[in-house]
Amino acid sequence: MNRPQSVVSVLCLVVLLAAGCNTSNESGRQPVNVEVKKVAAADGRESLAYSGTIEESETIPLSFSLPGTVLHVYVTEGQPVKKGALLAEMDNTTYRNAYQMAKATEQQAEDAFNRLTPMHTNGTMSEIKYVEVQTALQQARASAAIAKKNLDDCRLIATTDGFVGRRTIEPGMSVVPGMASISIVKIAKVYARVSISENEIARINKGDKASVRIGALGSGEQEGVVEEIGVVADPFAHSYKIKIALANTNGKMKPGMVCTASLRTDGTTHGVVVPQEAVMPDENGNSFVYRGDTTSRKASRIYVKLGTLVATGTEIAKGLNENDLVVVTGQHKLVDQSLVHIVN
């Protein structure tokens, strides 16, 4: 009789010790400091947010139309230029000599024409001979005009007002016809160029209003309108390019600057919206958030179905309810059912 009682006593002691260890381990876990934000309902006009870059409204590549050697370059990248300004010159010795020869031939033909015209008038010169004199003069004038144009083409002239965007020539370089030497860009109006997914491109129309924020210029926003919508998709990203026109009166917006564009469309969002930083992917690529509970002081991993990326965050189509608390700071330190201390 004593032996069974002793066995029962030992088992009870083991259970009590195990319970004590569990309690000790639970009490030893330190809560993670986190910040939470209340889930908001997504209603009203839809505002889609995208990243993009600023680009110039127009680029004019200029090149020499003749082969030769660059003699002088008078501009640098970023320099403002006016229409008609001299940008660069190449060695014109050969073309200058050719023009002088053509000009001498033209003068000779004009002299012959002037001397023989009275003879033709008096009837002492045949009509055929006089036509030959006229033809020789016309050919000489045409040759002189071509030689003059070639001489002029040794100078690279700005065809419009703008800024020097790129300069690819230096003195002493050899150039060939068609090789872009200097490009002029216009930035009085610039474009914010962004990529739109194929699922959302149908919601965007020309004339839609947009707000563009450029990080390099501070927190201010620029207002613009959608001016161009691409019709050919990127074969890899399955996205379409659109251009948002922006007035750049002070010239501070430069091509290549990174920007964020928010587009206001006629559609409406559904479900709820959470901050973008609250959404994380797991090892399988599924999206989840951590939902905080003020009663249990624990964070639960909640898998969600994502909707549209909007200006105020990410739309959650399924998985969360309005007024749920999602962790927005400290979530990378959590696992499912972690103890948390909500600091805000």
mmCIF file with all atom_site columns, C-alpha atoms in Angstrom, residues 11-144:
data_model
loop_
_atom_site.group_PDB
_atom_site.id
_atom_site.type_symbol
_atom_site.label_atom_id
_atom_site.label_alt_id
_atom_site.label_comp_id
_atom_site.label_asym_id
_atom_site.label_entity_id
_atom_site.label_seq_id
_atom_site.pdbx_PDB_ins_code
_atom_site.Cartn_x
_atom_site.Cartn_y
_atom_site.Cartn_z
_atom_site.occupancy
_atom_site.B_iso_or_equiv
_atom_site.pdbx_formal_charge
_atom_site.auth_seq_id
_atom_site.auth_comp_id
_atom_site.auth_asym_id
_atom_site.auth_atom_id
_atom_site.pdbx_PDB_model_num
ATOM 1   C CA . LEU A 1 11  ? 4.367   11.983 -10.000  1.00 0.00 ? 11  LEU A CA 1
ATOM 2   C CA . CYS A 1 12  ? 2.652   14.917 -8.293   1.00 0.00 ? 12  CYS A CA 1
ATOM 3   C CA . LEU A 1 13  ? 6.009   16.420 -7.436   1.00 0.00 ? 13  LEU A CA 1
ATOM 4   C CA . VAL A 1 14  ? 7.158   16.131 -11.079  1.00 0.00 ? 14  VAL A CA 1
ATOM 5   C CA . VAL A 1 15  ? 3.995   17.822 -12.322  1.00 0.00 ? 15  VAL A CA 1
ATOM 6   C CA . LEU A 1 16  ? 4.398   20.665 -9.830   1.00 0.00 ? 16  LEU A CA 1
ATOM 7   C CA . LEU A 1 17  ? 8.043   21.163 -10.808  1.00 0.00 ? 17  LEU A CA 1
ATOM 8   C CA . ALA A 1 18  ? 7.137   21.240 -14.511  1.00 0.00 ? 18  ALA A CA 1
ATOM 9   C CA . ALA A 1 19  ? 4.413   23.768 -13.863  1.00 0.00 ? 19  ALA A CA 1
ATOM 10  C CA . GLY A 1 20  ? 6.815   25.868 -11.868  1.00 0.00 ? 20  GLY A CA 1
ATOM 11  C CA . CYS A 1 21  ? 9.371   25.758 -14.670  1.00 0.00 ? 21  CYS A CA 1
ATOM 12  C CA . ASN A 1 22  ? 6.771   26.839 -17.256  1.00 0.00 ? 22  ASN A CA 1
ATOM 13  C CA . THR A 1 23  ? 5.654   29.677 -15.036  1.00 0.00 ? 23  THR A CA 1
ATOM 14  C CA . SER A 1 24  ? 9.245   30.745 -14.535  1.00 0.00 ? 24  SER A CA 1
ATOM 15  C CA . ASN A 1 25  ? 9.977   30.629 -18.265  1.00 0.00 ? 25  ASN A CA 1
ATOM 16  C CA . GLU A 1 26  ? 6.808   32.608 -19.101  1.00 0.00 ? 26  GLU A CA 1
ATOM 17  C CA . SER A 1 27  ? 7.602   35.250 -16.509  1.00 0.00 ? 27  SER A CA 1
ATOM 18  C CA . GLY A 1 28  ? 11.214  35.425 -17.753  1.00 0.00 ? 28  GLY A CA 1
ATOM 19  C CA . ARG A 1 29  ? 10.286  36.419 -21.296  1.00 0.00 ? 29  ARG A CA 1
ATOM 20  C CA . GLN A 1 30  ? 10.866  40.135 -21.865  1.00 0.00 ? 30  GLN A CA 1
ATOM 21  C CA . PRO A 1 31  ? 8.173   41.998 -23.841  1.00 0.00 ? 31  PRO A CA 1
ATOM 22  C CA . VAL A 1 32  ? 9.216   43.758 -27.048  1.00 0.00 ? 32  VAL A CA 1
ATOM 23  C CA . ASN A 1 33  ? 8.628   47.492 -27.238  1.00 0.00 ? 33  ASN A CA 1
ATOM 24  C CA . VAL A 1 34  ? 6.399   48.222 -30.229  1.00 0.00 ? 34  VAL A CA 1
ATOM 25  C CA . GLU A 1 35  ? 4.329   51.000 -31.687  1.00 0.00 ? 35  GLU A CA 1
ATOM 26  C CA . VAL A 1 36  ? 0.896   50.299 -33.112  1.00 0.00 ? 36  VAL A CA 1
ATOM 27  C CA . LYS A 1 37  ? -1.523  52.090 -35.367  1.00 0.00 ? 37  LYS A CA 1
ATOM 28  C CA . LYS A 1 38  ? -5.248  51.697 -35.673  1.00 0.00 ? 38  LYS A CA 1
ATOM 29  C CA . VAL A 1 39  ? -6.522  50.225 -38.926  1.00 0.00 ? 39  VAL A CA 1
ATOM 30  C CA . ALA A 1 40  ? -8.581  52.755 -40.870  1.00 0.00 ? 40  ALA A CA 1
ATOM 31  C CA . ALA A 1 41  ? -11.430 52.146 -43.248  1.00 0.00 ? 41  ALA A CA 1
ATOM 32  C CA . ALA A 1 42  ? -10.643 52.764 -46.927  1.00 0.00 ? 42  ALA A CA 1
ATOM 33  C CA . ASP A 1 43  ? -13.382 54.874 -48.395  1.00 0.00 ? 43  ASP A CA 1
ATOM 34  C CA . GLY A 1 44  ? -13.758 57.900 -50.637  1.00 0.00 ? 44  GLY A CA 1
ATOM 35  C CA . ARG A 1 45  ? -11.818 58.731 -53.785  1.00 0.00 ? 45  ARG A CA 1
ATOM 36  C CA . GLU A 1 46  ? -8.995  56.396 -54.547  1.00 0.00 ? 46  GLU A CA 1
ATOM 37  C CA . SER A 1 47  ? -5.460  57.748 -54.483  1.00 0.00 ? 47  SER A CA 1
ATOM 38  C CA . LEU A 1 48  ? -2.818  55.510 -56.033  1.00 0.00 ? 48  LEU A CA 1
ATOM 39  C CA . ALA A 1 49  ? 0.850   55.947 -55.073  1.00 0.00 ? 49  ALA A CA 1
ATOM 40  C CA . TYR A 1 50  ? 3.848   55.109 -57.250  1.00 0.00 ? 50  TYR A CA 1
ATOM 41  C CA . SER A 1 51  ? 7.568   55.724 -57.422  1.00 0.00 ? 51  SER A CA 1
ATOM 42  C CA . GLY A 1 52  ? 9.185   57.239 -60.483  1.00 0.00 ? 52  GLY A CA 1
ATOM 43  C CA . THR A 1 53  ? 11.802  59.629 -61.811  1.00 0.00 ? 53  THR A CA 1
ATOM 44  C CA . ILE A 1 54  ? 11.830  63.146 -63.208  1.00 0.00 ? 54  ILE A CA 1
ATOM 45  C CA . GLU A 1 55  ? 12.737  63.537 -66.864  1.00 0.00 ? 55  GLU A CA 1
ATOM 46  C CA . GLU A 1 56  ? 13.062  66.464 -69.247  1.00 0.00 ? 56  GLU A CA 1
ATOM 47  C CA . SER A 1 57  ? 10.221  67.452 -71.542  1.00 0.00 ? 57  SER A CA 1
ATOM 48  C CA . GLU A 1 58  ? 12.405  67.428 -74.647  1.00 0.00 ? 58  GLU A CA 1
ATOM 49  C CA . THR A 1 59  ? 15.930  66.348 -75.642  1.00 0.00 ? 59  THR A CA 1
ATOM 50  C CA . ILE A 1 60  ? 17.581  67.638 -78.823  1.00 0.00 ? 60  ILE A CA 1
ATOM 51  C CA . PRO A 1 61  ? 20.779  65.771 -79.769  1.00 0.00 ? 61  PRO A CA 1
ATOM 52  C CA . LEU A 1 62  ? 23.076  67.888 -81.956  1.00 0.00 ? 62  LEU A CA 1
ATOM 53  C CA . SER A 1 63  ? 25.826  66.531 -84.180  1.00 0.00 ? 63  SER A CA 1
ATOM 54  C CA . PHE A 1 64  ? 28.200  67.684 -86.902  1.00 0.00 ? 64  PHE A CA 1
ATOM 55  C CA . SER A 1 65  ? 26.977  66.805 -90.392  1.00 0.00 ? 65  SER A CA 1
ATOM 56  C CA . LEU A 1 66  ? 30.537  66.431 -91.730  1.00 0.00 ? 66  LEU A CA 1
ATOM 57  C CA . PRO A 1 67  ? 33.581  64.414 -90.664  1.00 0.00 ? 67  PRO A CA 1
ATOM 58  C CA . GLY A 1 68  ? 36.438  66.314 -89.079  1.00 0.00 ? 68  GLY A CA 1
ATOM 59  C CA . THR A 1 69  ? 38.464  67.107 -85.971  1.00 0.00 ? 69  THR A CA 1
ATOM 60  C CA . VAL A 1 70  ? 37.014  69.102 -83.064  1.00 0.00 ? 70  VAL A CA 1
ATOM 61  C CA . LEU A 1 71  ? 38.879  72.362 -82.588  1.00 0.00 ? 71  LEU A CA 1
ATOM 62  C CA . HIS A 1 72  ? 36.956  74.122 -79.777  1.00 0.00 ? 72  HIS A CA 1
ATOM 63  C CA . VAL A 1 73  ? 34.105  73.284 -77.373  1.00 0.00 ? 73  VAL A CA 1
ATOM 64  C CA . TYR A 1 74  ? 32.546  76.351 -75.776  1.00 0.00 ? 74  TYR A CA 1
ATOM 65  C CA . VAL A 1 75  ? 29.953  74.893 -73.367  1.00 0.00 ? 75  VAL A CA 1
ATOM 66  C CA . THR A 1 76  ? 29.848  72.574 -70.368  1.00 0.00 ? 76  THR A CA 1
ATOM 67  C CA . GLU A 1 77  ? 27.147  70.225 -69.094  1.00 0.00 ? 77  GLU A CA 1
ATOM 68  C CA . GLY A 1 78  ? 24.368  72.025 -67.238  1.00 0.00 ? 78  GLY A CA 1
ATOM 69  C CA . GLN A 1 79  ? 25.088  75.369 -68.865  1.00 0.00 ? 79  GLN A CA 1
ATOM 70  C CA . PRO A 1 80  ? 22.072  77.358 -70.117  1.00 0.00 ? 80  PRO A CA 1
ATOM 71  C CA . VAL A 1 81  ? 22.204  78.258 -73.811  1.00 0.00 ? 81  VAL A CA 1
ATOM 72  C CA . LYS A 1 82  ? 20.135  80.404 -76.168  1.00 0.00 ? 82  LYS A CA 1
ATOM 73  C CA . LYS A 1 83  ? 19.021  79.587 -79.675  1.00 0.00 ? 83  LYS A CA 1
ATOM 74  C CA . GLY A 1 84  ? 21.800  80.454 -82.150  1.00 0.00 ? 84  GLY A CA 1
ATOM 75  C CA . ALA A 1 85  ? 24.629  80.186 -79.598  1.00 0.00 ? 85  ALA A CA 1
ATOM 76  C CA . LEU A 1 86  ? 27.917  78.702 -80.843  1.00 0.00 ? 86  LEU A CA 1
ATOM 77  C CA . LEU A 1 87  ? 28.525  75.423 -79.020  1.00 0.00 ? 87  LEU A CA 1
ATOM 78  C CA . ALA A 1 88  ? 31.581  73.923 -80.736  1.00 0.00 ? 88  ALA A CA 1
ATOM 79  C CA . GLU A 1 89  ? 33.762  74.183 -83.837  1.00 0.00 ? 89  GLU A CA 1
ATOM 80  C CA . MET A 1 90  ? 35.825  71.731 -85.841  1.00 0.00 ? 90  MET A CA 1
ATOM 81  C CA . ASP A 1 91  ? 38.846  72.385 -88.055  1.00 0.00 ? 91  ASP A CA 1
ATOM 82  C CA . ASN A 1 92  ? 37.494  74.019 -91.226  1.00 0.00 ? 92  ASN A CA 1
ATOM 83  C CA . THR A 1 93  ? 40.689  74.343 -93.271  1.00 0.00 ? 93  THR A CA 1
ATOM 84  C CA . THR A 1 94  ? 39.690  71.852 -95.958  1.00 0.00 ? 94  THR A CA 1
ATOM 85  C CA . TYR A 1 95  ? 36.127  73.150 -96.222  1.00 0.00 ? 95  TYR A CA 1
ATOM 86  C CA . ARG A 1 96  ? 37.276  76.788 -96.300  1.00 0.00 ? 96  ARG A CA 1
ATOM 87  C CA . ASN A 1 97  ? 39.633  76.061 -99.192  1.00 0.00 ? 97  ASN A CA 1
ATOM 88  C CA . ALA A 1 98  ? 36.892  74.185 -101.025 1.00 0.00 ? 98  ALA A CA 1
ATOM 89  C CA . TYR A 1 99  ? 34.589  77.174 -100.618 1.00 0.00 ? 99  TYR A CA 1
ATOM 90  C CA . GLN A 1 100 ? 37.217  79.579 -101.937 1.00 0.00 ? 100 GLN A CA 1
ATOM 91  C CA . MET A 1 101 ? 37.706  77.392 -105.015 1.00 0.00 ? 101 MET A CA 1
ATOM 92  C CA . ALA A 1 102 ? 33.972  77.205 -105.630 1.00 0.00 ? 102 ALA A CA 1
ATOM 93  C CA . LYS A 1 103 ? 33.646  80.951 -105.151 1.00 0.00 ? 103 LYS A CA 1
ATOM 94  C CA . ALA A 1 104 ? 36.406  81.606 -107.716 1.00 0.00 ? 104 ALA A CA 1
ATOM 95  C CA . THR A 1 105 ? 34.675  79.344 -110.220 1.00 0.00 ? 105 THR A CA 1
ATOM 96  C CA . GLU A 1 106 ? 31.416  81.186 -109.613 1.00 0.00 ? 106 GLU A CA 1
ATOM 97  C CA . GLN A 1 107 ? 33.067  84.558 -110.230 1.00 0.00 ? 107 GLN A CA 1
ATOM 98  C CA . GLN A 1 108 ? 34.628  83.267 -113.447 1.00 0.00 ? 108 GLN A CA 1
ATOM 99  C CA . ALA A 1 109 ? 31.259  81.991 -114.669 1.00 0.00 ? 109 ALA A CA 1
ATOM 100 C CA . GLU A 1 110 ? 29.561  85.298 -113.817 1.00 0.00 ? 110 GLU A CA 1
ATOM 101 C CA . ASP A 1 111 ? 32.262  87.234 -115.686 1.00 0.00 ? 111 ASP A CA 1
ATOM 102 C CA . ALA A 1 112 ? 31.782  85.069 -118.776 1.00 0.00 ? 112 ALA A CA 1
ATOM 103 C CA . PHE A 1 113 ? 28.030  85.476 -118.577 1.00 0.00 ? 113 PHE A CA 1
ATOM 104 C CA . ASN A 1 114 ? 28.275  89.269 -118.241 1.00 0.00 ? 114 ASN A CA 1
ATOM 105 C CA . ARG A 1 115 ? 30.673  89.556 -121.212 1.00 0.00 ? 115 ARG A CA 1
ATOM 106 C CA . LEU A 1 116 ? 28.739  87.273 -123.543 1.00 0.00 ? 116 LEU A CA 1
ATOM 107 C CA . THR A 1 117 ? 25.234  88.554 -122.772 1.00 0.00 ? 117 THR A CA 1
ATOM 108 C CA . PRO A 1 118 ? 25.626  91.648 -125.050 1.00 0.00 ? 118 PRO A CA 1
ATOM 109 C CA . MET A 1 119 ? 26.828  89.405 -127.870 1.00 0.00 ? 119 MET A CA 1
ATOM 110 C CA . HIS A 1 120 ? 23.731  87.262 -127.500 1.00 0.00 ? 120 HIS A CA 1
ATOM 111 C CA . THR A 1 121 ? 21.581  90.380 -127.479 1.00 0.00 ? 121 THR A CA 1
ATOM 112 C CA . ASN A 1 122 ? 23.203  91.623 -130.702 1.00 0.00 ? 122 ASN A CA 1
ATOM 113 C CA . GLY A 1 123 ? 22.723  88.235 -132.331 1.00 0.00 ? 123 GLY A CA 1
ATOM 114 C CA . THR A 1 124 ? 26.416  87.488 -132.715 1.00 0.00 ? 124 THR A CA 1
ATOM 115 C CA . MET A 1 125 ? 26.246  84.404 -130.421 1.00 0.00 ? 125 MET A CA 1
ATOM 116 C CA . SER A 1 126 ? 24.234  81.289 -131.080 1.00 0.00 ? 126 SER A CA 1
ATOM 117 C CA . GLU A 1 127 ? 21.439  80.302 -128.707 1.00 0.00 ? 127 GLU A CA 1
ATOM 118 C CA . ILE A 1 128 ? 23.103  76.978 -127.899 1.00 0.00 ? 128 ILE A CA 1
ATOM 119 C CA . LYS A 1 129 ? 26.331  78.662 -126.848 1.00 0.00 ? 129 LYS A CA 1
ATOM 120 C CA . TYR A 1 130 ? 24.472  81.133 -124.671 1.00 0.00 ? 130 TYR A CA 1
ATOM 121 C CA . VAL A 1 131 ? 22.575  78.310 -122.931 1.00 0.00 ? 131 VAL A CA 1
ATOM 122 C CA . GLU A 1 132 ? 25.917  76.674 -122.129 1.00 0.00 ? 132 GLU A CA 1
ATOM 123 C CA . VAL A 1 133 ? 27.114  79.903 -120.512 1.00 0.00 ? 133 VAL A CA 1
ATOM 124 C CA . GLN A 1 134 ? 23.938  80.158 -118.430 1.00 0.00 ? 134 GLN A CA 1
ATOM 125 C CA . THR A 1 135 ? 24.202  76.526 -117.335 1.00 0.00 ? 135 THR A CA 1
ATOM 126 C CA . ALA A 1 136 ? 27.843  76.945 -116.301 1.00 0.00 ? 136 ALA A CA 1
ATOM 127 C CA . LEU A 1 137 ? 26.862  79.944 -114.149 1.00 0.00 ? 137 LEU A CA 1
ATOM 128 C CA . GLN A 1 138 ? 24.044  78.046 -112.442 1.00 0.00 ? 138 GLN A CA 1
ATOM 129 C CA . GLN A 1 139 ? 26.326  75.088 -111.715 1.00 0.00 ? 139 GLN A CA 1
ATOM 130 C CA . ALA A 1 140 ? 29.012  77.371 -110.306 1.00 0.00 ? 140 ALA A CA 1
ATOM 131 C CA . ARG A 1 141 ? 26.506  79.108 -108.036 1.00 0.00 ? 141 ARG A CA 1
ATOM 132 C CA . ALA A 1 142 ? 25.163  75.768 -106.778 1.00 0.00 ? 142 ALA A CA 1
ATOM 133 C CA . SER A 1 143 ? 28.679  74.476 -106.079 1.00 0.00 ? 143 SER A CA 1
ATOM 134 C CA . ALA A 1 144 ? 29.516  77.666 -104.175 1.00 0.00 ? 144 ALA A CA 1
#
